[in-house]
Amino acid sequence: MSGSRASGVFTALRTQLQEAATEYAGGPDALEGILLGLVDDVDRAVREPLEIFPVCHHSPASALAMARRLREKQPKVVYLELCEDMAPLLTELRNCRLPVAVQAFAGDIDGFPQEWAPLSVVAPITEASAEYQAIAYALDTPGVELVLVDRSSDHVFQWSDTASKDEVSAEADEEPKSEEAALHGEAVGVEIGDLRPRFAELEEHLLRHGKVRHWSEWWHQYVEVPLGDSDHDTYRQVMFLVGSLFRRLAPGDGDRVRVDEDRERYMWTRMREHMAATGTDPEECLYVCGAFHAASRVEEFGVEGRSDSFTISPRTATTWQYGLIPSSHAAIEAQFGLVPGSVSIAATQWQKSLKRTKVRPYRLEGQAGARKSKAAKALQAVAPTAPPPARDRLSGFLQQPPVLDGLDEAELLGWSVDIVRAARRNGYLASTADAIAVFETSILLAGMRDRARPTPYDFQDAAVTCIEKDRVPGRRDVRRLVEIMMGGDRIGQVGYEALPPLARDVYDRLEPLGLKLRQRGVQRALLDMAGRPELEACSDVLWMLRRLMPPAAARPIMGERRLGERSIQESWDLSLGTHQRALIELGYEGVSIEQVLEQRLRREAYGPRATTAGVLAAVEDSLLYLRSGRLADELGTHALKVLSAERTVDGAPEVLRRARALLAYYRTSQPELPAWIESFVRTGYAHYCTLLPTAFRDEDATVGQVAAMLGFLFSMESLALSLGCDRTQLELAVAQSHPEDPSKTALLWAAQVQLGTLSRAELRARCDALLDNPLVVPSYPRYLSGFVHALEPVPGLADVVVEAVSNAFGRLPDTVLLPWLPLLITTLRKGAADLAPLLIREAGRVFPGRLPALDSWVPPWRQPQVDPFAASRARHSATAAQAPRGLALLAAHPAACDAVAGLLGCEDGWQQPGPSPVPHTGAALLAAHPATCDAVAELLGCEEGWAAAGDGGAPGSALVAGHPASAEALEALLADA
């Protein structure tokens, strides 16, 4: 702005600054331009017909000046720097306990990168803030209109060129360190009056010369306290000057400057549009904005600013949801880079300022903690009067010496006693001597920092120095105790009426529990469904909340929910009040938790990164929580497509576990299996047979994953074969597998034993060969790991695995055994911890139960093998030569004989009787295979044994001839075959 357009209000100040620049800089240069530019910015903002009220976020001085100015001017329109799309939600603030945050949330985005989702914008509001005073005045005063003029939540992300939404907020650099600091989640923060130097050297200079440690302390000492009792004109001019200083000394960050200027153009455009549409006089309006934006230099600035140079872009197709979420002092400090405890100290300072100045603040009617007051009167129609001419209050403020408040000994003594009491409650060995030391040290530190009255920050440093000697005995240090004592971390709460329908529905459905669930803290809920069946509906809600919300919100202590099982008694630890933000954000996704859960299950199942195991998990959750067979069938059908598209075996263990659980559930709860699970078994059988040879050779596929594939093939084999699968495919897949890894080699041997292509004797021989080869002994633990994993698909090999481990410990010397013993333990613990119990049970069955019996104990695999049919075979050999060969039973039941002959491939047919002296030649099959005949006799319950031929040449065996019913049963069995 040229000097000719400037008013003569600040002529004296310009002259002084020009002389100072000439004296200290040696002549006109950039310093003079900066100093005079500051005055020009203040002059321009003061002369604007639309009164600009500059504020700083959560500043008690700004809130006090705002309350005082609103009662003096009584504006009819209040323009507020806040996202314009949040306006309909401000009326719900009266149903909340501050601090809370107005939130805009978008789960499904359209027009932004998908990796940004979900989008969230929050605007925290505290009672000690100027924006809350303006909102309360406008909402409770008839005839006053509140207009939000800042960019919309959609434009917050539109104007960001960063690659990630996390970089939109420059203040959200650090992760919150506490639960209270995480109340805003990952939302982008928007506040009125973000006032802080953007020039690092400037901030360092101010902190060093101000003898303070951080920016919050500098602001409290040099701006907050001096402006606390100042008049309106002085307050405005000082805030204009501070905003202009930080703006002109900001580094050249092009993106950030562009966004700031676009916001200013946006706000002035909206205000001019509103005044043109309503015919409002600018003298009757008040524009509340941050001091940084109040000293704007864009062409669109002011009522007479340029209107044709800026076009507001349309919003994207993203659907935004709006609501109120709880906030806290710690959350505000963490999100906006403030020092911990600064917002709490500001709240305490706000209460002290109200008592000192006797200013009546504005509070929304009906708000929690607000006093009942008479209804606000409507504004009286008063003829507009010309404002008084502006006067230079800035020169006097800059020239006056700092006002040194006297020492308030009573206040400081109270602080010292209170902190010692709090320290003793938290485990510190503090005494009266420490209270005296804190008192004296606070005065000493204030004097060293040129302050007559110790500030809360001086007192905090003194308390840490005198009380926190060497360690922190509890979970709170002294600095945190001072913060709590100075006001604490106040946490807001959203009232029932301001909650979304889903949150209210949850509270209503949990009403039978008889708990105050909207309060913060953990509450124990006891559910006896056997005695009170109506609590079963509460149990369903709690389990769904357990699935949707953070784990600490609803934590089961007793009771569980599995497929096919329901608990009759449950115990829960509930903290829904503490996690109210998460419950409110669920309301943005649907009107009931069932709808939200179904949407999330579909999103997980149909997502681009969905796996077969994940889809099966969604199927299981739909049955557990929603009891929806329709959704389970839909997701199960989709699991077939996902399984067919997978080319790796990474999820095979999880697929096996969930497929077994679902199959067991359907078999026990329904008369027949659903069509999708039959198709899944059939498809999975063919799919894993195809991938099996590759998985055995793939180095990335672990032995556990290959074992899970074999477990699926062997455990589902009977069902798969009944559905039309071919076992030859599995046999070919095993035959084509040629692993190189020792653990996979052992797993392949186990699969061959299960298929019958390798006998147990051959497997034992291979294990013995491994122990005999000194080159293989170091890798023997890996073979054992493969055998242990083989218990998943072939649990019948437990005795062979026990034998392999026992042989290793029995045969190998200590010099060989001890080096690879740690490898064996770590390998089994890491890869087969869940299969170890099966191995332990088998070892407990084989080994003796007492120590004395171990000396004479002989392992079962070293005992001689006894043929159970040896005795019967000997008896048959003694009588076979004399027994007649004829069998009358065969002639009586020719159909059974023909069936057996067909199975054995005998095509000779029946022998015709001839003139032989021995008319009954008998059945050669029985004589040739006596063991088989004995086994059949034992199966049929016949104990007579073989009978010798009588004198009369009785045909055949007494066993066969004397049991025609058994022969008829055998005939029926063979006929079915």
PDB file of N, CA and C in Angstrom, residues 385-467:
ATOM      1  N   THR A 385     -24.641   4.962  13.832  1.00  0.00           N
ATOM      2  CA  THR A 385     -23.865   6.177  14.111  1.00  0.00           C
ATOM      3  C   THR A 385     -22.452   6.000  13.588  1.00  0.00           C
ATOM      4  N   ALA A 386     -21.895   7.077  13.235  1.00  0.00           N
ATOM      5  CA  ALA A 386     -20.534   7.024  12.711  1.00  0.00           C
ATOM      6  C   ALA A 386     -19.571   6.620  13.808  1.00  0.00           C
ATOM      7  N   PRO A 387     -18.680   5.699  13.522  1.00  0.00           N
ATOM      8  CA  PRO A 387     -17.729   5.272  14.545  1.00  0.00           C
ATOM      9  C   PRO A 387     -16.787   6.411  14.904  1.00  0.00           C
ATOM     10  N   PRO A 388     -16.311   6.407  16.128  1.00  0.00           N
ATOM     11  CA  PRO A 388     -15.370   7.463  16.519  1.00  0.00           C
ATOM     12  C   PRO A 388     -14.094   7.346  15.716  1.00  0.00           C
ATOM     13  N   PRO A 389     -13.438   8.466  15.476  1.00  0.00           N
ATOM     14  CA  PRO A 389     -12.200   8.416  14.686  1.00  0.00           C
ATOM     15  C   PRO A 389     -11.134   7.582  15.383  1.00  0.00           C
ATOM     16  N   ALA A 390     -10.392   6.846  14.555  1.00  0.00           N
ATOM     17  CA  ALA A 390      -9.351   5.972  15.095  1.00  0.00           C
ATOM     18  C   ALA A 390      -8.236   6.808  15.689  1.00  0.00           C
ATOM     19  N   ARG A 391      -7.696   6.298  16.775  1.00  0.00           N
ATOM     20  CA  ARG A 391      -6.584   6.966  17.448  1.00  0.00           C
ATOM     21  C   ARG A 391      -5.398   6.010  17.558  1.00  0.00           C
ATOM     22  N   ASP A 392      -4.234   6.606  17.641  1.00  0.00           N
ATOM     23  CA  ASP A 392      -3.020   5.803  17.734  1.00  0.00           C
ATOM     24  C   ASP A 392      -2.838   5.326  19.171  1.00  0.00           C
ATOM     25  N   ARG A 393      -3.203   4.095  19.414  1.00  0.00           N
ATOM     26  CA  ARG A 393      -2.967   3.472  20.723  1.00  0.00           C
ATOM     27  C   ARG A 393      -1.706   2.610  20.708  1.00  0.00           C
ATOM     28  N   LEU A 394      -1.202   2.365  19.519  1.00  0.00           N
ATOM     29  CA  LEU A 394      -0.064   1.466  19.382  1.00  0.00           C
ATOM     30  C   LEU A 394       1.220   2.099  19.911  1.00  0.00           C
ATOM     31  N   SER A 395       1.386   3.402  19.667  1.00  0.00           N
ATOM     32  CA  SER A 395       2.620   4.064  20.114  1.00  0.00           C
ATOM     33  C   SER A 395       2.733   4.026  21.629  1.00  0.00           C
ATOM     34  N   GLY A 396       1.639   4.342  22.305  1.00  0.00           N
ATOM     35  CA  GLY A 396       1.689   4.335  23.752  1.00  0.00           C
ATOM     36  C   GLY A 396       1.932   2.948  24.323  1.00  0.00           C
ATOM     37  N   PHE A 397       1.345   1.931  23.687  1.00  0.00           N
ATOM     38  CA  PHE A 397       1.536   0.570  24.180  1.00  0.00           C
ATOM     39  C   PHE A 397       2.986   0.121  24.014  1.00  0.00           C
ATOM     40  N   LEU A 398       3.601   0.495  22.873  1.00  0.00           N
ATOM     41  CA  LEU A 398       4.985   0.078  22.627  1.00  0.00           C
ATOM     42  C   LEU A 398       5.982   0.855  23.473  1.00  0.00           C
ATOM     43  N   GLN A 399       5.632   2.062  23.893  1.00  0.00           N
ATOM     44  CA  GLN A 399       6.579   2.889  24.638  1.00  0.00           C
ATOM     45  C   GLN A 399       6.468   2.709  26.144  1.00  0.00           C
ATOM     46  N   GLN A 400       5.321   2.225  26.612  1.00  0.00           N
ATOM     47  CA  GLN A 400       5.169   2.124  28.062  1.00  0.00           C
ATOM     48  C   GLN A 400       5.997   0.979  28.610  1.00  0.00           C
ATOM     49  N   PRO A 401       6.569   1.123  29.783  1.00  0.00           N
ATOM     50  CA  PRO A 401       7.363   0.037  30.382  1.00  0.00           C
ATOM     51  C   PRO A 401       6.444  -1.101  30.790  1.00  0.00           C
ATOM     52  N   PRO A 402       6.984  -2.301  30.863  1.00  0.00           N
ATOM     53  CA  PRO A 402       6.146  -3.435  31.265  1.00  0.00           C
ATOM     54  C   PRO A 402       5.633  -3.263  32.686  1.00  0.00           C
ATOM     55  N   VAL A 403       4.392  -3.625  32.865  1.00  0.00           N
ATOM     56  CA  VAL A 403       3.776  -3.529  34.173  1.00  0.00           C
ATOM     57  C   VAL A 403       4.146  -4.783  34.963  1.00  0.00           C
ATOM     58  N   LEU A 404       4.812  -4.566  36.077  1.00  0.00           N
ATOM     59  CA  LEU A 404       5.244  -5.678  36.905  1.00  0.00           C
ATOM     60  C   LEU A 404       4.212  -5.909  38.000  1.00  0.00           C
ATOM     61  N   ASP A 405       3.525  -7.021  37.904  1.00  0.00           N
ATOM     62  CA  ASP A 405       2.547  -7.353  38.932  1.00  0.00           C
ATOM     63  C   ASP A 405       3.270  -7.688  40.229  1.00  0.00           C
ATOM     64  N   GLY A 406       2.669  -7.268  41.303  1.00  0.00           N
ATOM     65  CA  GLY A 406       3.261  -7.582  42.589  1.00  0.00           C
ATOM     66  C   GLY A 406       3.126  -9.045  42.933  1.00  0.00           C
ATOM     67  N   LEU A 407       3.972  -9.512  43.820  1.00  0.00           N
ATOM     68  CA  LEU A 407       3.962 -10.908  44.233  1.00  0.00           C
ATOM     69  C   LEU A 407       2.699 -11.199  45.051  1.00  0.00           C
ATOM     70  N   ASP A 408       1.968 -12.196  44.596  1.00  0.00           N
ATOM     71  CA  ASP A 408       0.791 -12.655  45.338  1.00  0.00           C
ATOM     72  C   ASP A 408       1.240 -13.853  46.181  1.00  0.00           C
ATOM     73  N   GLU A 409       1.657 -13.567  47.404  1.00  0.00           N
ATOM     74  CA  GLU A 409       2.208 -14.619  48.252  1.00  0.00           C
ATOM     75  C   GLU A 409       1.166 -15.676  48.596  1.00  0.00           C
ATOM     76  N   ALA A 410      -0.081 -15.272  48.796  1.00  0.00           N
ATOM     77  CA  ALA A 410      -1.122 -16.247  49.153  1.00  0.00           C
ATOM     78  C   ALA A 410      -1.325 -17.259  48.022  1.00  0.00           C
ATOM     79  N   GLU A 411      -1.345 -16.758  46.778  1.00  0.00           N
ATOM     80  CA  GLU A 411      -1.529 -17.669  45.648  1.00  0.00           C
ATOM     81  C   GLU A 411      -0.343 -18.608  45.513  1.00  0.00           C
ATOM     82  N   LEU A 412       0.867 -18.065  45.614  1.00  0.00           N
ATOM     83  CA  LEU A 412       2.056 -18.893  45.465  1.00  0.00           C
ATOM     84  C   LEU A 412       2.176 -19.911  46.595  1.00  0.00           C
ATOM     85  N   LEU A 413       1.826 -19.515  47.826  1.00  0.00           N
ATOM     86  CA  LEU A 413       1.839 -20.467  48.939  1.00  0.00           C
ATOM     87  C   LEU A 413       0.827 -21.583  48.712  1.00  0.00           C
ATOM     88  N   GLY A 414      -0.348 -21.242  48.210  1.00  0.00           N
ATOM     89  CA  GLY A 414      -1.347 -22.274  47.914  1.00  0.00           C
ATOM     90  C   GLY A 414      -0.857 -23.244  46.868  1.00  0.00           C
ATOM     91  N   TRP A 415      -0.205 -22.712  45.825  1.00  0.00           N
ATOM     92  CA  TRP A 415       0.362 -23.603  44.805  1.00  0.00           C
ATOM     93  C   TRP A 415       1.404 -24.548  45.416  1.00  0.00           C
ATOM     94  N   SER A 416       2.272 -24.012  46.246  1.00  0.00           N
ATOM     95  CA  SER A 416       3.351 -24.820  46.818  1.00  0.00           C
ATOM     96  C   SER A 416       2.810 -25.926  47.706  1.00  0.00           C
ATOM     97  N   VAL A 417       1.810 -25.606  48.526  1.00  0.00           N
ATOM     98  CA  VAL A 417       1.220 -26.641  49.384  1.00  0.00           C
ATOM     99  C   VAL A 417       0.488 -27.688  48.556  1.00  0.00           C
ATOM    100  N   ASP A 418      -0.240 -27.247  47.550  1.00  0.00           N
ATOM    101  CA  ASP A 418      -1.005 -28.192  46.728  1.00  0.00           C
ATOM    102  C   ASP A 418      -0.093 -29.143  45.957  1.00  0.00           C
ATOM    103  N   ILE A 419       1.019 -28.663  45.425  1.00  0.00           N
ATOM    104  CA  ILE A 419       1.884 -29.547  44.650  1.00  0.00           C
ATOM    105  C   ILE A 419       2.575 -30.554  45.551  1.00  0.00           C
ATOM    106  N   VAL A 420       2.931 -30.180  46.772  1.00  0.00           N
ATOM    107  CA  VAL A 420       3.521 -31.147  47.695  1.00  0.00           C
ATOM    108  C   VAL A 420       2.501 -32.210  48.069  1.00  0.00           C
ATOM    109  N   ARG A 421       1.254 -31.787  48.314  1.00  0.00           N
ATOM    110  CA  ARG A 421       0.211 -32.766  48.635  1.00  0.00           C
ATOM    111  C   ARG A 421      -0.005 -33.730  47.467  1.00  0.00           C
ATOM    112  N   ALA A 422      -0.053 -33.205  46.243  1.00  0.00           N
ATOM    113  CA  ALA A 422      -0.232 -34.073  45.074  1.00  0.00           C
ATOM    114  C   ALA A 422       0.964 -34.992  44.872  1.00  0.00           C
ATOM    115  N   ALA A 423       2.173 -34.483  45.135  1.00  0.00           N
ATOM    116  CA  ALA A 423       3.363 -35.317  44.975  1.00  0.00           C
ATOM    117  C   ALA A 423       3.373 -36.461  45.976  1.00  0.00           C
ATOM    118  N   ARG A 424       2.959 -36.216  47.206  1.00  0.00           N
ATOM    119  CA  ARG A 424       2.931 -37.292  48.209  1.00  0.00           C
ATOM    120  C   ARG A 424       1.899 -38.348  47.836  1.00  0.00           C
ATOM    121  N   ARG A 425       0.771 -37.933  47.278  1.00  0.00           N
ATOM    122  CA  ARG A 425      -0.225 -38.921  46.845  1.00  0.00           C
ATOM    123  C   ARG A 425       0.287 -39.783  45.704  1.00  0.00           C
ATOM    124  N   ASN A 426       1.256 -39.303  44.965  1.00  0.00           N
ATOM    125  CA  ASN A 426       1.793 -40.043  43.826  1.00  0.00           C
ATOM    126  C   ASN A 426       3.137 -40.687  44.117  1.00  0.00           C
ATOM    127  N   GLY A 427       3.477 -40.840  45.389  1.00  0.00           N
ATOM    128  CA  GLY A 427       4.642 -41.627  45.748  1.00  0.00           C
ATOM    129  C   GLY A 427       5.908 -40.867  46.010  1.00  0.00           C
ATOM    130  N   TYR A 428       5.918 -39.556  45.911  1.00  0.00           N
ATOM    131  CA  TYR A 428       7.123 -38.786  46.165  1.00  0.00           C
ATOM    132  C   TYR A 428       7.310 -38.580  47.675  1.00  0.00           C
ATOM    133  N   LEU A 429       8.546 -38.545  48.098  1.00  0.00           N
ATOM    134  CA  LEU A 429       8.870 -38.283  49.506  1.00  0.00           C
ATOM    135  C   LEU A 429       8.981 -36.775  49.720  1.00  0.00           C
ATOM    136  N   ALA A 430       7.868 -36.076  49.551  1.00  0.00           N
ATOM    137  CA  ALA A 430       7.844 -34.624  49.689  1.00  0.00           C
ATOM    138  C   ALA A 430       7.373 -34.249  51.089  1.00  0.00           C
ATOM    139  N   SER A 431       7.843 -33.088  51.550  1.00  0.00           N
ATOM    140  CA  SER A 431       7.523 -32.632  52.903  1.00  0.00           C
ATOM    141  C   SER A 431       7.299 -31.124  52.887  1.00  0.00           C
ATOM    142  N   THR A 432       7.084 -30.574  54.069  1.00  0.00           N
ATOM    143  CA  THR A 432       6.885 -29.135  54.191  1.00  0.00           C
ATOM    144  C   THR A 432       8.127 -28.365  53.738  1.00  0.00           C
ATOM    145  N   ALA A 433       9.287 -28.952  53.973  1.00  0.00           N
ATOM    146  CA  ALA A 433      10.513 -28.301  53.518  1.00  0.00           C
ATOM    147  C   ALA A 433      10.524 -28.148  52.003  1.00  0.00           C
ATOM    148  N   ASP A 434       9.992 -29.130  51.303  1.00  0.00           N
ATOM    149  CA  ASP A 434       9.928 -29.021  49.839  1.00  0.00           C
ATOM    150  C   ASP A 434       8.975 -27.914  49.424  1.00  0.00           C
ATOM    151  N   ALA A 435       7.859 -27.750  50.149  1.00  0.00           N
ATOM    152  CA  ALA A 435       6.932 -26.663  49.826  1.00  0.00           C
ATOM    153  C   ALA A 435       7.612 -25.313  49.968  1.00  0.00           C
ATOM    154  N   ILE A 436       8.402 -25.149  51.037  1.00  0.00           N
ATOM    155  CA  ILE A 436       9.135 -23.889  51.227  1.00  0.00           C
ATOM    156  C   ILE A 436      10.163 -23.701  50.119  1.00  0.00           C
ATOM    157  N   ALA A 437      10.830 -24.797  49.737  1.00  0.00           N
ATOM    158  CA  ALA A 437      11.836 -24.704  48.672  1.00  0.00           C
ATOM    159  C   ALA A 437      11.199 -24.330  47.344  1.00  0.00           C
ATOM    160  N   VAL A 438      10.029 -24.885  47.054  1.00  0.00           N
ATOM    161  CA  VAL A 438       9.335 -24.550  45.805  1.00  0.00           C
ATOM    162  C   VAL A 438       8.940 -23.075  45.811  1.00  0.00           C
ATOM    163  N   PHE A 439       8.457 -22.593  46.942  1.00  0.00           N
ATOM    164  CA  PHE A 439       8.052 -21.186  47.065  1.00  0.00           C
ATOM    165  C   PHE A 439       9.233 -20.256  46.790  1.00  0.00           C
ATOM    166  N   GLU A 440      10.353 -20.493  47.455  1.00  0.00           N
ATOM    167  CA  GLU A 440      11.512 -19.617  47.298  1.00  0.00           C
ATOM    168  C   GLU A 440      12.124 -19.745  45.905  1.00  0.00           C
ATOM    169  N   THR A 441      12.167 -20.958  45.376  1.00  0.00           N
ATOM    170  CA  THR A 441      12.757 -21.153  44.046  1.00  0.00           C
ATOM    171  C   THR A 441      11.908 -20.485  42.974  1.00  0.00           C
ATOM    172  N   SER A 442      10.599 -20.485  43.123  1.00  0.00           N
ATOM    173  CA  SER A 442       9.739 -19.819  42.149  1.00  0.00           C
ATOM    174  C   SER A 442      10.035 -18.328  42.100  1.00  0.00           C
ATOM    175  N   ILE A 443      10.189 -17.704  43.272  1.00  0.00           N
ATOM    176  CA  ILE A 443      10.519 -16.270  43.316  1.00  0.00           C
ATOM    177  C   ILE A 443      11.892 -16.024  42.708  1.00  0.00           C
ATOM    178  N   LEU A 444      12.848 -16.923  42.989  1.00  0.00           N
ATOM    179  CA  LEU A 444      14.201 -16.772  42.454  1.00  0.00           C
ATOM    180  C   LEU A 444      14.203 -16.866  40.928  1.00  0.00           C
ATOM    181  N   LEU A 445      13.498 -17.856  40.373  1.00  0.00           N
ATOM    182  CA  LEU A 445      13.458 -18.011  38.920  1.00  0.00           C
ATOM    183  C   LEU A 445      12.765 -16.829  38.258  1.00  0.00           C
ATOM    184  N   ALA A 446      11.687 -16.326  38.870  1.00  0.00           N
ATOM    185  CA  ALA A 446      11.001 -15.164  38.290  1.00  0.00           C
ATOM    186  C   ALA A 446      11.922 -13.952  38.278  1.00  0.00           C
ATOM    187  N   GLY A 447      12.704 -13.751  39.343  1.00  0.00           N
ATOM    188  CA  GLY A 447      13.640 -12.636  39.364  1.00  0.00           C
ATOM    189  C   GLY A 447      14.729 -12.771  38.318  1.00  0.00           C
ATOM    190  N   MET A 448      15.230 -13.968  38.105  1.00  0.00           N
ATOM    191  CA  MET A 448      16.245 -14.190  37.075  1.00  0.00           C
ATOM    192  C   MET A 448      15.694 -13.925  35.678  1.00  0.00           C
ATOM    193  N   ARG A 449      14.390 -14.051  35.514  1.00  0.00           N
ATOM    194  CA  ARG A 449      13.750 -13.838  34.209  1.00  0.00           C
ATOM    195  C   ARG A 449      13.070 -12.466  34.128  1.00  0.00           C
ATOM    196  N   ASP A 450      13.441 -11.542  35.028  1.00  0.00           N
ATOM    197  CA  ASP A 450      12.938 -10.166  35.009  1.00  0.00           C
ATOM    198  C   ASP A 450      11.425 -10.126  35.220  1.00  0.00           C
ATOM    199  N   ARG A 451      10.946 -10.965  36.114  1.00  0.00           N
ATOM    200  CA  ARG A 451       9.526 -10.951  36.424  1.00  0.00           C
ATOM    201  C   ARG A 451       9.367 -10.829  37.932  1.00  0.00           C
ATOM    202  N   ALA A 452       8.501  -9.900  38.360  1.00  0.00           N
ATOM    203  CA  ALA A 452       8.274  -9.732  39.786  1.00  0.00           C
ATOM    204  C   ALA A 452       7.324 -10.782  40.328  1.00  0.00           C
ATOM    205  N   ARG A 453       6.466 -11.280  39.461  1.00  0.00           N
ATOM    206  CA  ARG A 453       5.474 -12.260  39.893  1.00  0.00           C
ATOM    207  C   ARG A 453       5.728 -13.576  39.157  1.00  0.00           C
ATOM    208  N   PRO A 454       5.936 -14.657  39.881  1.00  0.00           N
ATOM    209  CA  PRO A 454       6.178 -15.944  39.202  1.00  0.00           C
ATOM    210  C   PRO A 454       4.953 -16.373  38.385  1.00  0.00           C
ATOM    211  N   THR A 455       5.201 -16.813  37.183  1.00  0.00           N
ATOM    212  CA  THR A 455       4.139 -17.340  36.330  1.00  0.00           C
ATOM    213  C   THR A 455       3.957 -18.830  36.619  1.00  0.00           C
ATOM    214  N   PRO A 456       2.890 -19.425  36.130  1.00  0.00           N
ATOM    215  CA  PRO A 456       2.747 -20.877  36.294  1.00  0.00           C
ATOM    216  C   PRO A 456       3.928 -21.652  35.738  1.00  0.00           C
ATOM    217  N   TYR A 457       4.574 -21.126  34.696  1.00  0.00           N
ATOM    218  CA  TYR A 457       5.717 -21.828  34.126  1.00  0.00           C
ATOM    219  C   TYR A 457       6.924 -21.739  35.061  1.00  0.00           C
ATOM    220  N   ASP A 458       7.116 -20.599  35.727  1.00  0.00           N
ATOM    221  CA  ASP A 458       8.180 -20.502  36.721  1.00  0.00           C
ATOM    222  C   ASP A 458       7.934 -21.468  37.877  1.00  0.00           C
ATOM    223  N   PHE A 459       6.700 -21.516  38.319  1.00  0.00           N
ATOM    224  CA  PHE A 459       6.368 -22.425  39.410  1.00  0.00           C
ATOM    225  C   PHE A 459       6.574 -23.880  38.987  1.00  0.00           C
ATOM    226  N   GLN A 460       6.254 -24.213  37.753  1.00  0.00           N
ATOM    227  CA  GLN A 460       6.446 -25.587  37.280  1.00  0.00           C
ATOM    228  C   GLN A 460       7.921 -25.968  37.281  1.00  0.00           C
ATOM    229  N   ASP A 461       8.781 -25.091  36.809  1.00  0.00           N
ATOM    230  CA  ASP A 461      10.213 -25.362  36.819  1.00  0.00           C
ATOM    231  C   ASP A 461      10.729 -25.518  38.252  1.00  0.00           C
ATOM    232  N   ALA A 462      10.237 -24.677  39.164  1.00  0.00           N
ATOM    233  CA  ALA A 462      10.682 -24.766  40.554  1.00  0.00           C
ATOM    234  C   ALA A 462      10.236 -26.077  41.192  1.00  0.00           C
ATOM    235  N   ALA A 463       9.017 -26.527  40.905  1.00  0.00           N
ATOM    236  CA  ALA A 463       8.524 -27.779  41.471  1.00  0.00           C
ATOM    237  C   ALA A 463       9.323 -28.965  40.955  1.00  0.00           C
ATOM    238  N   VAL A 464       9.653 -28.976  39.681  1.00  0.00           N
ATOM    239  CA  VAL A 464      10.453 -30.072  39.133  1.00  0.00           C
ATOM    240  C   VAL A 464      11.837 -30.091  39.781  1.00  0.00           C
ATOM    241  N   THR A 465      12.417 -28.915  39.975  1.00  0.00           N
ATOM    242  CA  THR A 465      13.755 -28.832  40.556  1.00  0.00           C
ATOM    243  C   THR A 465      13.786 -29.308  42.005  1.00  0.00           C
ATOM    244  N   CYS A 466      12.784 -28.970  42.792  1.00  0.00           N
ATOM    245  CA  CYS A 466      12.828 -29.228  44.237  1.00  0.00           C
ATOM    246  C   CYS A 466      12.234 -30.576  44.628  1.00  0.00           C
ATOM    247  N   ILE A 467      11.310 -31.135  43.850  1.00  0.00           N
ATOM    248  CA  ILE A 467      10.610 -32.349  44.270  1.00  0.00           C
ATOM    249  C   ILE A 467      11.082 -33.575  43.503  1.00  0.00           C
TER     250      ILE A 467
END
